[in-house]
Structures are given as C-alpha cells and as structure tokens.
Amino acid sequence: ILKTLNSWFWWENIWMPINCTWADFVDRDGLVFPKPHQLYATIPYAFVLLIIRFFSERYVAIPLAKALGIKNVRRVKPQPNPVLESYFRECSRHPSQSDIKGLAKKCNCTVHLVEKWFRRRRNLEIPTVLQKFKEAFWRFSFYLTSSIVGFIFLYDKPWFYDIWQTWVGYPFQTLLPSQYWYYMAEIGFYWSLIFTLGIDIRRKASACDFMAHVVHHLAAIGLMSGSWCGNYVRLGTLVMFVHDTADFWLEAAKMFNYARWEKTCNMLFIIFAIAFFITRMILLPFWILRATLYQPTYYSTTPVIAYFLFNGMLLTLQGLHLYWGYLIFKILKRFVFLK
C-alpha cells in the first residue's frame, strides 16, 4: 500500500510539465536540482534552531529585558496537595464557594488556605512579561536575520526585479547554495514553531486566532516543501522574503510594549501595519500571485496538478492575511480615533 501511495504521490504529471520525468532532474553539466530527500534535513535543523533559541533567550533576551526595565517576577508556588491539584486540573480553576468548603473539609484545612492555594496555582499558569518578551525576541531575531539574509541572497538576481524571470528556463533551473540554506532555515524555523506550540505562551486570543496560526504554519511548511520538490525555488524565495520583511516590526513592537515604552511601541506598530499592507495586500496578490496564477499559462497550455495545489495553498495564506489585516485595521482604528 505504501509503495502504491508513494508512486501516486511522485507521479510526474503532478509535479512537472508534460514530457518531463524525474530522470531529467539528475545533476548534470553544472546544473544542480533540489531533491525531495533533502527536506528530511529540516527536522534536525529545527532542533538546531531550538538550541540557538535557548541560548539567545537566556544570554541575550534576559539581559536586554533587564536593561529595558522588565523584571523577572517570581511566583510563589502553592504547597503540594494532590486533592486540590486534581480538582484544579480536572474540574475547575475557579471553584465555587460550596466546592471550596467541601475541599477544605476533605483536606482538613481552612477555607482561607484553599482559596489562597487556588489563587497561587492560577498565578503559576499566567505567563510572566519576561516569558512573553523572550518569545518575541526570538521571533524578532529570526525574522530580522532572514529578511537581511534574504535581501543579500536576492538583490542581484534578475527575478527580484522582473517577476517573469522566475519562469525563464523552468523547470531546468539550477539550485543555488544560497537558495538551499534559505529554504532549510525557513522550513526548519516553522517546524520549530510547531514543536513548541504546546509550551509557547498561548495568549488571550480566540480559538479561531490560535487555529489560524496552526493552519499558517502547516500551510507554510507544505508550500515551501512542495515548491522545493517542484523546483519553484525562485518564486518560493520571493514568497518567504515578502513574508519576513513585515513580521520583525510586529515582534519589535511587542518587545517595547512589554517594556512599557508606549510611544516606541506605537511607532513600530504603525510601521508594521504599513509594511504588512504593502507586502501582504499589494505585493503578494498583485505581484507573486499574478506570477503563479497567470504567467504559467504562457509556458504551458496544460497546467499540472501542482499548479492547483500550490496556488490553493497560496490563496489559503492570502485568506489568513485578509483575516489578520482586518484585525490590524481594527487596532489602527482604535489607535487613531480612541487614542
């Protein structure tokens, strides 16, 4: 069954133009092509990024937070109590007064001590400002680095200025070392975000917003992995660059928000909003989506299945951008009209 599924998945008609086979993508005459098995390396790269994250948060983010005036609040842990812990986890974090009296009798202690235990236990669940700052610092560091490196990789490439160049010579476009490392770092980063979903801070957002992040991470990994297999690498690097150039402004705004630098935070958020609307609402739909939806028809009269898969995922991302753009617009509206 697995063999059959594997042969179906790698069927040439899904991934490449007519009259092309996987045999045509063997390295030859100085041409180097992306290979699907190279994507396995993104998993160990994700763990490397997690190690880098640990050290950067500990030795850079914490001192920076202290310099900005953010203090590490130490929470008082409640005394170990299996009965109260079981009730807290399985029943309610906010027991009613009658339940508190019942628990006090069961534990042979006063109502006041039970109330204090639940208050301290709830406080342990609330993330500290320092924890939030560390997470924002890590994402800021990655997005800023990837934006700078992405620009260095792309600024001298003809397809950075002329989107038609992404299709010249397709599918026999050689893979550059810079493109390889750009892809490995980006896919590894999104894997690392998925690995830490359970331990990262889940903010007071709606379940819809949390699921939007999950869908975004999975769609990003699927899109980058698929574009790697189909050798849509030129377009893939442009998509990654357009996304990262706005995100580090948001993370910077969060960091200064946690430090209570209100004016700096507001200024950075306005810059982020402008960058978001330029990159996600203008460049992505009218520049990149135009290149993926419209321009391939000039090179092939019969689009392959991958054409619909990749564009479907790009349109999914664009739908998320519209959702987040709506939230950003609401914040800007409150900022301008309600101060």
Coordinates of C-alpha atoms in Angstrom, one line a residue:
I1 CA 0.0 0.0 0.0
L2 CA 2.8 2.4 0.9
K3 CA 4.6 1.7 -2.3
T4 CA 1.4 2.4 -4.3
L5 CA 0.8 5.6 -2.4
N6 CA 4.4 6.7 -2.9
S7 CA 4.2 6.1 -6.7
W8 CA 1.0 8.0 -6.9
F9 CA 2.4 10.9 -4.8
W10 CA 5.5 11.2 -7.1
W11 CA 3.7 10.8 -10.3
E12 CA 5.3 13.1 -12.9
N13 CA 2.0 14.6 -14.1
I14 CA 1.5 16.0 -10.6
W15 CA 4.8 17.9 -10.3
M16 CA 6.2 18.8 -13.7
P17 CA 5.4 19.8 -17.2
I18 CA 4.5 17.3 -19.9
N19 CA 7.4 15.3 -21.4
C20 CA 9.5 15.7 -18.2
T21 CA 10.4 12.9 -15.8
W22 CA 12.3 12.6 -12.6
A23 CA 15.2 11.3 -14.6
D24 CA 15.6 14.8 -16.1
F25 CA 16.4 16.2 -12.7
V26 CA 19.6 14.3 -12.1
D27 CA 22.5 16.7 -11.6
R28 CA 24.5 17.2 -14.8
D29 CA 26.5 19.7 -16.8
G30 CA 26.8 22.1 -13.8
L31 CA 23.1 22.0 -13.1
V32 CA 22.1 21.1 -9.6
F33 CA 18.4 20.4 -8.8
P34 CA 16.5 20.3 -5.5
K35 CA 15.9 16.8 -4.3
P36 CA 12.9 15.8 -2.1
H37 CA 15.0 13.7 0.3
Q38 CA 16.9 16.9 1.3
L39 CA 13.8 18.1 3.2
Y40 CA 14.5 15.4 5.9
A41 CA 17.3 17.7 7.0
T42 CA 14.9 20.4 8.0
I43 CA 13.9 18.3 11.2
P44 CA 17.5 18.3 12.6
Y45 CA 17.8 22.0 11.5
A46 CA 14.7 22.7 13.6
F47 CA 16.3 21.3 16.7
V48 CA 19.5 23.3 16.0
L49 CA 17.3 26.4 15.9
L50 CA 15.7 25.4 19.2
I51 CA 19.2 25.2 20.7
I52 CA 20.0 28.6 19.3
R53 CA 16.7 29.9 20.7
F54 CA 17.5 28.6 24.2
F55 CA 20.9 30.3 24.3
S56 CA 19.7 33.6 22.7
E57 CA 16.8 33.8 25.1
R58 CA 19.0 33.1 28.1
Y59 CA 22.1 35.1 27.3
V60 CA 20.7 38.0 25.1
A61 CA 16.9 38.4 25.7
I62 CA 17.0 38.3 29.5
P63 CA 19.8 40.9 29.9
L64 CA 18.1 43.1 27.2
A65 CA 14.8 42.8 29.1
K66 CA 16.5 43.9 32.3
A67 CA 18.1 46.8 30.5
L68 CA 14.6 47.9 29.3
G69 CA 13.2 47.7 32.9
I70 CA 11.4 44.3 32.7
K71 CA 11.7 42.5 36.0
N72 CA 11.6 38.7 36.5
V73 CA 8.5 38.2 38.7
R74 CA 8.9 35.2 40.9
R75 CA 5.6 33.5 41.6
V76 CA 5.0 31.8 45.0
K77 CA 4.3 28.1 44.4
P78 CA 1.4 26.6 46.5
Q79 CA 2.1 23.7 48.8
P80 CA 1.8 20.3 47.1
N81 CA -1.7 19.0 47.5
P82 CA -2.9 16.1 45.3
V83 CA -6.6 16.6 46.1
L84 CA -6.6 20.3 45.2
E85 CA -4.3 19.7 42.2
S86 CA -6.6 17.0 40.8
Y87 CA -9.6 19.3 41.2
F88 CA -7.7 22.2 39.5
R89 CA -6.8 20.1 36.5
E90 CA -9.9 18.1 36.0
C91 CA -12.8 20.2 37.4
S92 CA -12.3 23.9 37.6
R93 CA -9.6 26.6 38.2
H94 CA -12.3 28.8 39.8
P95 CA -14.2 26.6 42.3
S96 CA -17.5 27.9 43.8
Q97 CA -17.7 28.7 47.4
S98 CA -19.5 25.5 48.2
D99 CA -16.8 23.5 46.4
I100 CA -14.1 25.3 48.3
K101 CA -15.8 24.4 51.6
G102 CA -16.0 20.8 50.5
L103 CA -12.4 20.7 49.5
A104 CA -11.4 22.3 52.8
K105 CA -13.1 19.5 54.7
K106 CA -11.6 16.9 52.5
C107 CA -8.1 18.4 53.0
N108 CA -8.6 19.1 56.7
C109 CA -7.7 22.8 56.4
T110 CA -9.4 26.2 56.4
V111 CA -11.4 27.8 53.6
H112 CA -8.9 30.7 53.5
L113 CA -6.0 28.3 52.8
V114 CA -7.9 26.6 50.0
E115 CA -8.7 30.0 48.4
K116 CA -5.0 31.0 48.7
W117 CA -3.9 27.7 47.2
F118 CA -6.1 28.2 44.1
R119 CA -5.0 31.8 43.8
R120 CA -1.3 30.9 43.8
R121 CA -1.9 27.9 41.5
R122 CA -3.8 30.1 38.9
N123 CA -0.9 32.7 39.1
L124 CA 1.5 29.9 38.0
E125 CA -0.5 29.5 34.8
I126 CA -0.2 33.2 33.9
P127 CA 2.9 33.8 31.7
T128 CA 5.2 36.5 33.0
V129 CA 6.1 39.5 31.0
L130 CA 9.7 38.2 30.8
Q131 CA 8.5 35.0 29.2
K132 CA 6.5 37.0 26.6
F133 CA 9.5 39.2 25.9
K134 CA 11.8 36.2 25.3
E135 CA 9.5 34.7 22.8
A136 CA 9.0 38.0 20.9
F137 CA 12.8 38.5 21.0
W138 CA 13.4 35.1 19.4
R139 CA 10.9 35.6 16.6
F140 CA 12.2 39.2 16.0
S141 CA 15.8 37.9 15.8
F142 CA 14.9 35.2 13.2
Y143 CA 12.6 37.4 11.0
L144 CA 15.1 40.3 11.0
T145 CA 18.0 37.9 10.2
S146 CA 16.1 36.1 7.5
S147 CA 15.0 39.5 6.0
I148 CA 18.6 40.8 5.8
V149 CA 20.0 37.5 4.5
G150 CA 17.1 37.1 2.1
F151 CA 17.8 40.5 0.6
I152 CA 21.5 39.7 0.3
F153 CA 20.6 36.5 -1.5
L154 CA 18.1 38.1 -3.8
Y155 CA 19.2 41.7 -4.6
D156 CA 21.5 40.7 -7.5
K157 CA 19.0 38.2 -9.0
P158 CA 17.1 39.2 -12.1
W159 CA 13.8 37.7 -10.8
F160 CA 13.9 40.0 -7.8
Y161 CA 13.1 42.9 -10.2
D162 CA 11.4 41.1 -13.1
I163 CA 8.9 38.5 -12.0
W164 CA 8.8 37.0 -15.4
Q165 CA 12.4 35.7 -14.9
T166 CA 11.1 33.2 -12.3
W167 CA 9.8 31.1 -15.3
V168 CA 12.8 31.5 -17.7
G169 CA 14.3 28.1 -18.2
Y170 CA 11.8 26.3 -16.0
P171 CA 11.8 23.5 -14.9
F172 CA 15.6 23.2 -15.5
Q173 CA 16.7 26.0 -13.2
T174 CA 19.8 25.2 -11.2
L175 CA 19.7 25.3 -7.4
L176 CA 22.0 27.9 -5.8
P177 CA 23.7 27.3 -2.4
S178 CA 22.0 30.4 -1.1
Q179 CA 18.6 29.1 -2.0
Y180 CA 19.3 25.8 -0.3
W181 CA 20.2 27.4 3.0
Y182 CA 17.4 29.9 2.8
Y183 CA 14.9 27.1 2.4
M184 CA 16.4 24.9 5.1
A185 CA 16.4 27.7 7.6
E186 CA 12.8 28.8 6.9
I187 CA 11.3 25.3 6.9
G188 CA 13.3 24.4 10.0
F189 CA 12.0 27.5 11.7
Y190 CA 8.4 26.7 11.1
W191 CA 8.9 23.1 12.2
S192 CA 10.4 24.5 15.5
L193 CA 7.3 26.7 16.0
I194 CA 5.1 23.6 15.6
F195 CA 7.3 21.6 18.0
T196 CA 6.9 24.4 20.7
L197 CA 3.2 25.1 20.2
G198 CA 2.4 23.2 23.4
I199 CA 4.9 25.1 25.6
D200 CA 4.9 28.5 24.0
I201 CA 2.6 31.1 25.5
R202 CA -1.0 30.9 24.3
R203 CA -2.3 34.4 24.6
K204 CA -5.8 35.5 25.4
A205 CA -6.9 35.1 21.8
S206 CA -9.8 33.3 20.3
A207 CA -9.6 29.7 19.4
C208 CA -10.1 30.9 15.8
D209 CA -6.9 33.0 16.0
F210 CA -4.9 30.1 17.5
M211 CA -6.1 27.8 14.7
A212 CA -5.2 30.4 12.2
H213 CA -1.6 30.2 13.5
V214 CA -1.6 26.4 13.3
V215 CA -3.0 26.5 9.7
H216 CA -0.5 29.2 8.8
H217 CA 2.5 27.1 10.0
L218 CA 1.3 23.9 8.3
A219 CA 0.4 25.7 5.0
A220 CA 3.8 27.4 5.1
I221 CA 5.7 24.1 5.5
G222 CA 3.6 22.4 2.9
L223 CA 4.0 25.3 0.4
M224 CA 7.8 25.6 0.9
S225 CA 8.3 21.8 0.7
G226 CA 6.1 21.5 -2.3
S227 CA 7.8 24.3 -4.1
W228 CA 11.1 22.7 -3.3
C229 CA 10.1 19.4 -4.9
G230 CA 8.6 21.0 -8.0
N231 CA 11.7 23.4 -8.3
Y232 CA 9.6 26.5 -7.9
V233 CA 12.5 27.8 -5.8
R234 CA 12.8 31.2 -7.4
L235 CA 9.2 32.0 -6.5
G236 CA 9.5 30.4 -3.1
T237 CA 12.3 32.6 -2.0
L238 CA 10.3 35.7 -3.1
V239 CA 7.3 34.5 -1.1
M240 CA 9.5 33.9 2.0
F241 CA 11.2 37.3 1.7
V242 CA 7.8 39.2 1.3
H243 CA 6.5 37.5 4.5
D244 CA 9.5 38.0 6.7
T245 CA 10.1 41.7 6.0
A246 CA 6.9 42.8 7.9
D247 CA 7.0 40.3 10.8
F248 CA 10.0 41.6 12.6
W249 CA 8.4 45.0 13.0
L250 CA 5.5 43.4 14.9
E251 CA 7.8 41.4 17.2
A252 CA 9.8 44.6 17.9
A253 CA 6.5 46.4 18.8
K254 CA 5.6 43.6 21.2
M255 CA 9.0 43.8 22.9
F256 CA 8.7 47.5 23.6
N257 CA 5.0 47.0 24.6
Y258 CA 6.2 44.6 27.3
A259 CA 8.8 47.1 28.4
R260 CA 6.0 49.8 28.6
W261 CA 7.8 52.1 26.0
E262 CA 4.4 53.2 24.7
K263 CA 5.4 55.7 22.1
T264 CA 8.1 53.5 20.6
C265 CA 5.6 50.6 20.6
N266 CA 3.0 52.6 18.8
M267 CA 5.5 53.9 16.2
L268 CA 6.8 50.4 15.5
F269 CA 3.2 49.0 15.2
I270 CA 2.3 51.7 12.6
I271 CA 5.5 50.8 10.6
F272 CA 4.5 47.1 10.9
A273 CA 0.9 47.9 9.7
I274 CA 2.3 49.8 6.7
A275 CA 4.8 47.0 5.8
F276 CA 2.0 44.4 6.3
F277 CA -0.4 46.1 3.9
I278 CA 2.3 46.7 1.3
T279 CA 3.7 43.2 1.4
R280 CA 0.6 41.1 2.1
M281 CA -2.1 43.1 0.5
I282 CA -0.3 44.5 -2.6
L283 CA 2.9 42.7 -3.4
L284 CA 1.8 39.1 -2.6
P285 CA -1.6 39.2 -4.5
F286 CA -0.7 41.6 -7.4
W287 CA 2.9 40.6 -7.9
I288 CA 3.6 37.0 -6.7
L289 CA 0.0 35.5 -7.1
R290 CA -0.1 37.1 -10.6
A291 CA 3.1 35.2 -11.4
T292 CA 1.8 31.9 -10.1
L293 CA -1.8 32.1 -11.4
Y294 CA -1.4 33.9 -14.7
Q295 CA 2.1 33.7 -16.0
P296 CA 2.4 29.9 -16.1
T297 CA -0.3 29.8 -18.9
Y298 CA 2.4 31.4 -21.2
Y299 CA 4.7 28.5 -20.7
S300 CA 2.3 25.6 -20.7
T301 CA -1.3 25.2 -22.1
T302 CA -2.0 22.2 -19.7
P303 CA -1.3 23.2 -16.1
V304 CA -0.1 20.3 -13.9
I305 CA -1.8 19.3 -10.7
A306 CA 0.9 21.1 -8.7
Y307 CA -0.3 24.3 -10.2
F308 CA -3.6 24.0 -8.4
L309 CA -2.1 22.7 -5.2
F310 CA 0.4 25.5 -4.8
N311 CA -2.0 28.2 -5.8
G312 CA -4.5 26.7 -3.4
M313 CA -2.1 27.0 -0.5
L314 CA -1.0 30.5 -1.5
L315 CA -4.7 31.6 -1.6
T316 CA -5.1 30.0 1.8
L317 CA -2.3 32.1 3.1
Q318 CA -3.8 35.2 1.4
G319 CA -7.1 34.4 3.2
L320 CA -5.3 34.4 6.5
H321 CA -3.6 37.7 5.6
L322 CA -7.1 39.2 5.0
Y323 CA -8.2 38.0 8.4
W324 CA -5.1 39.4 10.1
G325 CA -5.4 42.6 8.1
Y326 CA -8.9 43.1 9.4
L327 CA -7.6 42.7 13.0
I328 CA -4.8 45.1 12.3
F329 CA -7.2 47.6 10.8
K330 CA -9.4 47.4 13.9
I331 CA -6.4 48.1 16.2
L332 CA -5.4 51.1 14.0
K333 CA -8.9 52.4 14.1
R334 CA -9.0 52.3 17.9
F335 CA -5.5 53.8 18.0
V336 CA -6.5 56.8 15.8
F337 CA -10.0 57.5 17.0
L338 CA -9.9 56.4 20.6
K339 CA -6.3 57.3 21.3

